[in-house]
XYZ file of C-alpha atoms in Angstrom:
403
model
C 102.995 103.560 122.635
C 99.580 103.133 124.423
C 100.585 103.259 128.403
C 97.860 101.762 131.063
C 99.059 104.113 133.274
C 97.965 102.901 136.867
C 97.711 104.756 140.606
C 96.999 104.024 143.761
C 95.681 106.909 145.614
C 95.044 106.209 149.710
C 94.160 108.400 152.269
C 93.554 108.319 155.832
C 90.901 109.884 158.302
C 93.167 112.387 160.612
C 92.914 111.228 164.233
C 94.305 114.063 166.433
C 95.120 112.477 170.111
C 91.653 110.085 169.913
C 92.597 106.510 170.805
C 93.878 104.676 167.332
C 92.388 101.397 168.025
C 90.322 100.031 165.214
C 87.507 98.806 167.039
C 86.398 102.034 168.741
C 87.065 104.844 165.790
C 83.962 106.737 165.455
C 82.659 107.590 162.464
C 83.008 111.393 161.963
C 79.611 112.988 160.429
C 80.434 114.488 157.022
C 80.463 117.681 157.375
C 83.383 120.573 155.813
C 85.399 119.978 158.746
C 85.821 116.085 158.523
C 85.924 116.401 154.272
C 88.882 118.983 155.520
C 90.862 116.674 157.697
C 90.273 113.492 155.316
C 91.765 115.503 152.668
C 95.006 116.795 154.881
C 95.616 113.059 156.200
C 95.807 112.231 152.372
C 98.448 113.750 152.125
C 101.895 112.709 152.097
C 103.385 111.865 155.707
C 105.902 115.059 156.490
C 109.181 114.161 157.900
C 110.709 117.461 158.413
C 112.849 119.362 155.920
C 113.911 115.813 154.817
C 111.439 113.820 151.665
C 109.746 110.884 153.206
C 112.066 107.711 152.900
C 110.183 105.081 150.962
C 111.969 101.650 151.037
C 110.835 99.566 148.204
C 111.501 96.170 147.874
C 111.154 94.320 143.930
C 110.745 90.742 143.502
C 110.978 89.384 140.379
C 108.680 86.503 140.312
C 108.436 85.352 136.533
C 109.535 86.715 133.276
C 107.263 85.235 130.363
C 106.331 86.112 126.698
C 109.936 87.113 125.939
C 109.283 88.696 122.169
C 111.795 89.674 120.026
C 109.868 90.740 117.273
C 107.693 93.277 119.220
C 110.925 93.778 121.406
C 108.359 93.224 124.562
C 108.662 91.058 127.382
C 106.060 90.318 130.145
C 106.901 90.494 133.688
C 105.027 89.161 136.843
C 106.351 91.670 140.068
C 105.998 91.897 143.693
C 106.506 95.202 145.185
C 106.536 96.208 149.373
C 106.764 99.280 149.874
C 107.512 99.964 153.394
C 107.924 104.160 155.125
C 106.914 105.776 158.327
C 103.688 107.802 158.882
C 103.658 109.020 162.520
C 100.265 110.151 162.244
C 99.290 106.515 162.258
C 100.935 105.627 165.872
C 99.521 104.615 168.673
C 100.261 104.681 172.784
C 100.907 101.089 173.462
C 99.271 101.859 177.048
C 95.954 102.429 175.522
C 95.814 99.365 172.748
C 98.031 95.972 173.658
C 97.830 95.352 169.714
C 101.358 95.663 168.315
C 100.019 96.052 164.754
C 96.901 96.540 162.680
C 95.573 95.501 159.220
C 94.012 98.753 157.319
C 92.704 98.471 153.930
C 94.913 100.475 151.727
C 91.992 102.968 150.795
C 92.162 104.405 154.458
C 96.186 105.826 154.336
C 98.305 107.329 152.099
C 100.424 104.901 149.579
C 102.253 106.207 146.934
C 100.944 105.892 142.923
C 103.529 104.040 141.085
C 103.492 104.055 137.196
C 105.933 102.340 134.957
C 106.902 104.488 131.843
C 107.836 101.395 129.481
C 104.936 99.320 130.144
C 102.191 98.992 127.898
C 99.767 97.451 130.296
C 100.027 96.638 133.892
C 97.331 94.560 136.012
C 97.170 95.148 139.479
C 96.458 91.318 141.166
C 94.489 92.669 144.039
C 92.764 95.558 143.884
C 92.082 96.293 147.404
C 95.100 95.260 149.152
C 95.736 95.292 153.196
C 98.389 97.646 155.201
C 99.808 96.526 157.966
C 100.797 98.915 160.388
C 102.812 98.756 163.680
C 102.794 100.496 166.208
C 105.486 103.140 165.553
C 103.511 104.128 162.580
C 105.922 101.723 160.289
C 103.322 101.197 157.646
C 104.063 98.036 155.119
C 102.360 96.650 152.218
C 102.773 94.184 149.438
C 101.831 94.699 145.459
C 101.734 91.764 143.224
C 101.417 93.153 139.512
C 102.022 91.773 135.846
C 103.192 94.142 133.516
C 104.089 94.052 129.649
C 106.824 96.570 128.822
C 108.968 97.496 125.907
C 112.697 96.296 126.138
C 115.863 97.307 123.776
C 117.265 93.891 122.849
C 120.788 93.632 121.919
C 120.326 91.068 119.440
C 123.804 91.726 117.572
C 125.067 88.083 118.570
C 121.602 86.364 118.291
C 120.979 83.469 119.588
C 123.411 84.095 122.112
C 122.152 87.500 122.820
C 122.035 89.063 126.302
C 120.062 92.087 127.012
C 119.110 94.531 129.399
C 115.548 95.743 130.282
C 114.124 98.522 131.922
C 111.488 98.779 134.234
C 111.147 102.359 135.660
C 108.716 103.317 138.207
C 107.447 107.100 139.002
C 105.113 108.787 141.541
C 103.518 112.037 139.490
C 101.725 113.407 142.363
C 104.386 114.017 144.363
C 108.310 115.940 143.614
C 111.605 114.889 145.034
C 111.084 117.274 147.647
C 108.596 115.113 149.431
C 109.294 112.071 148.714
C 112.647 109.440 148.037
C 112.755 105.963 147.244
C 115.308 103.684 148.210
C 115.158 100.651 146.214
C 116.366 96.958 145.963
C 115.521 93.856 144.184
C 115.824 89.947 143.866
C 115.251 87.574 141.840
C 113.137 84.852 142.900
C 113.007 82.973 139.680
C 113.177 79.040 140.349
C 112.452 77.222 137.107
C 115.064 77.853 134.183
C 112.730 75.656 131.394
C 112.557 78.287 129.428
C 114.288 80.340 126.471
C 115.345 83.393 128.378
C 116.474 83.491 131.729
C 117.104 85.953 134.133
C 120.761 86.548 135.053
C 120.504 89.417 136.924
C 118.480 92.381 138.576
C 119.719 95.576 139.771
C 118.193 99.360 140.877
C 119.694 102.580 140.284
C 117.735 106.222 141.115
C 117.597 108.472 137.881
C 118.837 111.164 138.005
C 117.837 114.862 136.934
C 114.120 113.976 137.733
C 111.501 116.091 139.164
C 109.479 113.622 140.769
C 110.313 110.444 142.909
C 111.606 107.411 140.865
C 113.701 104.571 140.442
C 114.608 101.819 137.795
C 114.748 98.075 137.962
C 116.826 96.510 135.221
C 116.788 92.774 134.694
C 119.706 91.326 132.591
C 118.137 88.622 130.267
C 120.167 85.827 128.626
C 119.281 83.717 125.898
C 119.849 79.805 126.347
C 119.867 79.542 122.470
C 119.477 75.935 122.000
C 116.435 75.657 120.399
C 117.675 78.627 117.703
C 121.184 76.654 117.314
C 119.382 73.447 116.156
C 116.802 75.718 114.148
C 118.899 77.981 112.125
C 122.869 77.260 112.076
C 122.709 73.448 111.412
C 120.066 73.550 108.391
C 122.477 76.429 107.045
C 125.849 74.374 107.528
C 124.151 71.170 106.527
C 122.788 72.704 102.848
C 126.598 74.282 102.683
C 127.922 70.445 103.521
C 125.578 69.297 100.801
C 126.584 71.449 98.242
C 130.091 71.023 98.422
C 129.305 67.081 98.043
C 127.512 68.181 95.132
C 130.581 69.441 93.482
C 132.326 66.079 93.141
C 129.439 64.422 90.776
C 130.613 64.535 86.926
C 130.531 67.961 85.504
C 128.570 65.879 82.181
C 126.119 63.978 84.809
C 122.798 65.426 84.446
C 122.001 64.680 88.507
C 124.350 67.215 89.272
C 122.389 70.071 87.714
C 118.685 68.785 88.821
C 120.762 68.329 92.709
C 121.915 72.177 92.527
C 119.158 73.588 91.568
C 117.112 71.510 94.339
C 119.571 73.123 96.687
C 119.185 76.168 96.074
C 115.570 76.101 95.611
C 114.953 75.179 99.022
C 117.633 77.175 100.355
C 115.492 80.103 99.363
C 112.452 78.385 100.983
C 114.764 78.302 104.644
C 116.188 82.065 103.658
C 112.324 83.459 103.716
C 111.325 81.453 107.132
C 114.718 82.966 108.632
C 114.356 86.446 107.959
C 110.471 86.483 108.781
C 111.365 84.872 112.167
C 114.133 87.388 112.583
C 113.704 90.760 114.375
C 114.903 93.881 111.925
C 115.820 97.082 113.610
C 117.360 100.981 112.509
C 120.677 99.883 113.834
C 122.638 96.210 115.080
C 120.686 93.520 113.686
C 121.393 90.025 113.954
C 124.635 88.810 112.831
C 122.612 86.195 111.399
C 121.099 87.787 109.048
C 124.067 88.593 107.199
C 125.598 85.173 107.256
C 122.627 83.499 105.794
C 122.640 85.999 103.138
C 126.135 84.937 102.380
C 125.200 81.511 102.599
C 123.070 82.105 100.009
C 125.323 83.713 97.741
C 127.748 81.035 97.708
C 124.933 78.589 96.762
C 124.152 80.590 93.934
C 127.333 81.147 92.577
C 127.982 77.227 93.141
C 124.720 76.548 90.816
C 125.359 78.886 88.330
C 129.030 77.466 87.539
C 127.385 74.210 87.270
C 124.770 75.525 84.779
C 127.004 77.302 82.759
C 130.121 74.509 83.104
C 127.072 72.322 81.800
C 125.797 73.867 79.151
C 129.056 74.921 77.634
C 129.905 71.515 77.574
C 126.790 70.394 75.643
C 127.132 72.675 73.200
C 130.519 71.644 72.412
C 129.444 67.880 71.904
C 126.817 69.313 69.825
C 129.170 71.421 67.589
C 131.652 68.073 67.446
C 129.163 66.014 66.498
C 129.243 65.369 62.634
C 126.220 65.823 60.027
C 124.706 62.938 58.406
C 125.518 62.746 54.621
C 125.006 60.337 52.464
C 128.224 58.617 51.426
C 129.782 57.612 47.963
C 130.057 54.378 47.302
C 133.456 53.140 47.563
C 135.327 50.247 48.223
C 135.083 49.004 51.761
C 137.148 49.994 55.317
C 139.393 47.984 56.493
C 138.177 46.752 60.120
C 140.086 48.706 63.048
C 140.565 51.208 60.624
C 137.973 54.264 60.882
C 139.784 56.839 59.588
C 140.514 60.670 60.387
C 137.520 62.228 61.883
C 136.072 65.166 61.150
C 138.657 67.074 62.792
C 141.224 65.416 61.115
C 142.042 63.624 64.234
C 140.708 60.385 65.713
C 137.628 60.914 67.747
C 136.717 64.436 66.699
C 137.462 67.603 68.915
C 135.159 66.397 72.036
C 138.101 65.303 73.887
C 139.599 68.871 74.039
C 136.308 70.567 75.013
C 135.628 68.081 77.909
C 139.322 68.063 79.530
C 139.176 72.216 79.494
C 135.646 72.304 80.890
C 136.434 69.538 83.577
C 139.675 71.394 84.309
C 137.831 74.373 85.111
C 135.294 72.870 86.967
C 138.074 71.358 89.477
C 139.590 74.403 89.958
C 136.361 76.513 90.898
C 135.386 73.454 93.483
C 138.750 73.400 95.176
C 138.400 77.498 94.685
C 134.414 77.383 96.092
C 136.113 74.819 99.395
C 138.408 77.422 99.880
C 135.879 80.272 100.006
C 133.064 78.412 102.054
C 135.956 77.817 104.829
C 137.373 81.278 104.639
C 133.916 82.488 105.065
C 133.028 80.229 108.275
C 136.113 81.343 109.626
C 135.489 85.043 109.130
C 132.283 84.753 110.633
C 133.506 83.118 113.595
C 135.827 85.809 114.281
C 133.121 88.557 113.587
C 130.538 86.606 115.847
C 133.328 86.364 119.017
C 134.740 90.092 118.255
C 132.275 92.273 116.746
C 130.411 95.034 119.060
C 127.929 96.883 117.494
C 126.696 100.546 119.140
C 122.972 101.467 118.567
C 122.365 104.487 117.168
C 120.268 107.131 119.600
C 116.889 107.446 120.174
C 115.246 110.174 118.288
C 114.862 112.228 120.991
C 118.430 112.823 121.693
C 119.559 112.820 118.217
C 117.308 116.037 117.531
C 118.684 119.535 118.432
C 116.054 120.126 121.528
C 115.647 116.254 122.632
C 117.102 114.581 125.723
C 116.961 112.340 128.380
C 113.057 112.182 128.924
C 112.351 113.837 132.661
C 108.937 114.330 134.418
C-alpha cells in the first residue's frame, strides 16, 4: 500500500521580551545566532513536565467514491487544531490587537499523517494561524483523503461498516505532545448510496508517538442493489416454477428451460464480477445466487430427461411398417389388438408414469425453492460472521502495528 505520507513542519522566529506586534518585528540578520534561535522556536511549545495539550477538532464534510471492490472510500476533512504556545504572547499594554493572523510557516504546528490513506491533498497549502493574545494559537485544515476501509459486507446490501481514519505526529513522542480529539458530522445531503451514521474518536493505545483515530460508521441505503440483484433472482425463480406447469410432452417447455437457465448464467457472471470477494465473510449473496442457480439446473435437467424418456418410449411403441397379407376386410369400429395386445399400444402406460413423476418433482422442486427462501431469510437476519485476523497478528511475532 503506497502511502502519500504528508507533514506540516512550522516554526517560529524566537522573540525574547521584544514587542510581538507584527508590524514592527525586525528582521534578524542571518547569522549562527538567529539560525540558532529559529531552530529552538521550532520546536515544540514546553508546558512543563506535562505533553502539550493539542485539541483537535474533525469535521466530516463529505464521504464520496465509496468502493467496495477496492474496499476504499474517499473522504473530504476539516481539521482545527487549536493548543497554547506562550512564547507567542503578547503584553496587551504594548499592542491593543487582541489577535494576529501568522502564516503557518512562521510557528510550530504539528505534522499529521494518516496511516490508512493512500493519498491525501492538502486544500491550501499555505494556510493562516490565528493567534490571540494569550498565545492560544488556532488553525483550520481542509484535506481530501482516500483511505483503505474493512467493509463488513456479510449482509450486503444492507451492510454497515466501520472505517478508520488514524492520524499520527512522527516527529514528536507522547512525552511532548497529547491530542484530545472530537468530531462531527456535517454531512447535509443523503442522495447518495452510503451514508454516514456516525463518527466517533478514541486515543490508541500502546503508541509511542501522539495519535488518535476517527472512525465513521457507514450504512448502506441498498435500494439501488435490492432492485438490481434480489428481484431479477426471485423473478427467474417465479418464472421457472411457472415453467413447470406446461405439458411434460410440449416441446415449449424444454426450449423455455433452457432459455432460463441460459440467461440465468448470463445474470450469475454480472453478479459475482460486481461483487467484492474477500479471505473471510463474503456476501451472503453470493451464496444464495449460487443456490439459485442450482435449483434452476436441477429444474432443467428433470425436464430434459422427463422429456426425452418420454420420446423414446413413443418411439419404442410405435409399430414398424410391414406390408400386410391380403385378407378379407375389418369390420369398421373394429381395429383390433395392437401391437401390445392391447388397444392403443403401450404409450398410455409410459406417458401416465412419466407425467406422474413429473408432478411429483414440481410439487417436490415448490417445496424446495420455499424451504430455501425461508432458510435464507433466517441466515440473512441471524447469521454473524467473524473475520479472520490480519496477518500480522496471526503470525508468531506480529501485533497491533505501533510507531
Amino acid at each position: 500500500m503506497k502511502v502519500d505520507v504528508r507533514f506540516v513542519t512550522l516554526g517560529f522566529g524566537h522573540l525574547g521580551d521584544r514587542d510581538l506586534h507584527p508590524s514592527i518585528w525586525p528582521s534578524p540578520p542571518p547569522d549562527l545566532n538567529s539560525l540558532l534561535e529559529e531552530r529552538e522556536s521550532t520546536q515544540i511549545p514546553k508546558n512543563g513536565s506535562a505533553p502539550l495539550l493539542v485539541s483537535v477538532q474533525v469535521l466530516v464534510s463529505n464521504v464520496f467514491n465509496v468502493d467496495i471492490l477496492r474496499y476504499t472510500v474517499s473522504y473530504m476533512l476539516i481539521l482545527r487544531l487549536s493548543w497554547l504556545d506562550a512564547r507567542l504572547a503578547w503584553n496587551a499594554s504594548t499592542s491593543p490587537r487582541h489577535v494576529v493572523t501568522l502564516p503557518m510557516d512562521s510557528l510550530w504546528t504539528p505534522g499529521l499523517s494518516i496511516r490508512e490513506a493512500l493519498w491525501t491533498e492538502w486544500k491550501d497549502q499555505s494556510p493562516q494561524a490565528v493567534v490571540a493574545q494569550d498565545g492560544h494559537v488556532e488553525i483550520n485544515l481542509s484535506l481530501t483523503t482516500e483511505a483503505n476501509c474493512d467493509f463488513e459486507l456479510l449482509h450486503f446490501p444492507r451492510d454497515q461498516s466501520h472505517c478508520n481514519l488514524s492520524f499520527f505526529v512522527f516527529s514528536n513522542t507522547v512525552r511532548e505532545l497529547e491530542f484530545q480529539a472530537h468530531a462531527r458530522n456535517e454531512i447535509v445531503s443523503i442522495k447518495r448510496e452510503y451514508v454516514v451514521s456516525d463518527v466517533k474518536t478514541r486515543a490508541l493505545p500502546q503508541q509511542l508517538v501522539p495519535c488518535f483515530q476517527l472512525t465513521l460508521s457507514l450504512k448502506n441505503t441498498a435500494l439501488k442493489s435490492i432492485i438490481a440483484l434480489i428481484v431479477p433472482g426471485e423473478a427467474l425463480l417465479l418464472a421457472d416454477v411457472c415453467g413447470g406447469l406446461l405439458p411434460l410432452q410440449a416441446f415449449e417447455r424444454g426450449t423455455y428451460k433452457v432459455t432460463l437457465l441460459l440467461s440465468y448464467l448470463v445474470f450469475h457472471s454480472s453478479l459475482v464480477q460486481g461483487l467484492p470477494s474477500s479471505s473471510s465473510c463474503n456476501p451472503l449473496l453470493t451464496h444464495y445466487f449460487t443456490v439459485l442457480l442450482l435449483l434452476l439446473f436441477v429444474s432443467t435437467a428433470e425436464t430434459v430427461l422427463l422429456a426425452g424418456l418420454l420420446a423414446r418410449g413413443n418411439l419404442r411403441a410405435q409399430p414398424c411398417p410391414s406390408p400386410a397379407p391380403a385378407g378379407p376386410p375389418r369390420e369398421r369400429g373394429n381395429p383390433g389388438p395392437g401391437p401390445e395386445g392391447a388397444p392403443g399400444g403401450g404409450k398410455g402406460s409410459g406417458r401416465s408414469w412419466a407425467e406422474a413423476a413429473d408432478r411429483i418433482f414440481f410439487f417436490a422442486y415448490v417445496a424446495s425453492a420455499l424451504c430455501s427462501q425461508l432458510i435464507f431469510a433466517a441466515i440473512w437476519i441471524w447469521a454473524t460472521c467473524e473475520s479472520d485476523p490480519p496477518p500480522g497478528m496471526a503470525v508468531p511475532h506480529g501485533g497491533q502495528p505501533s510507531f
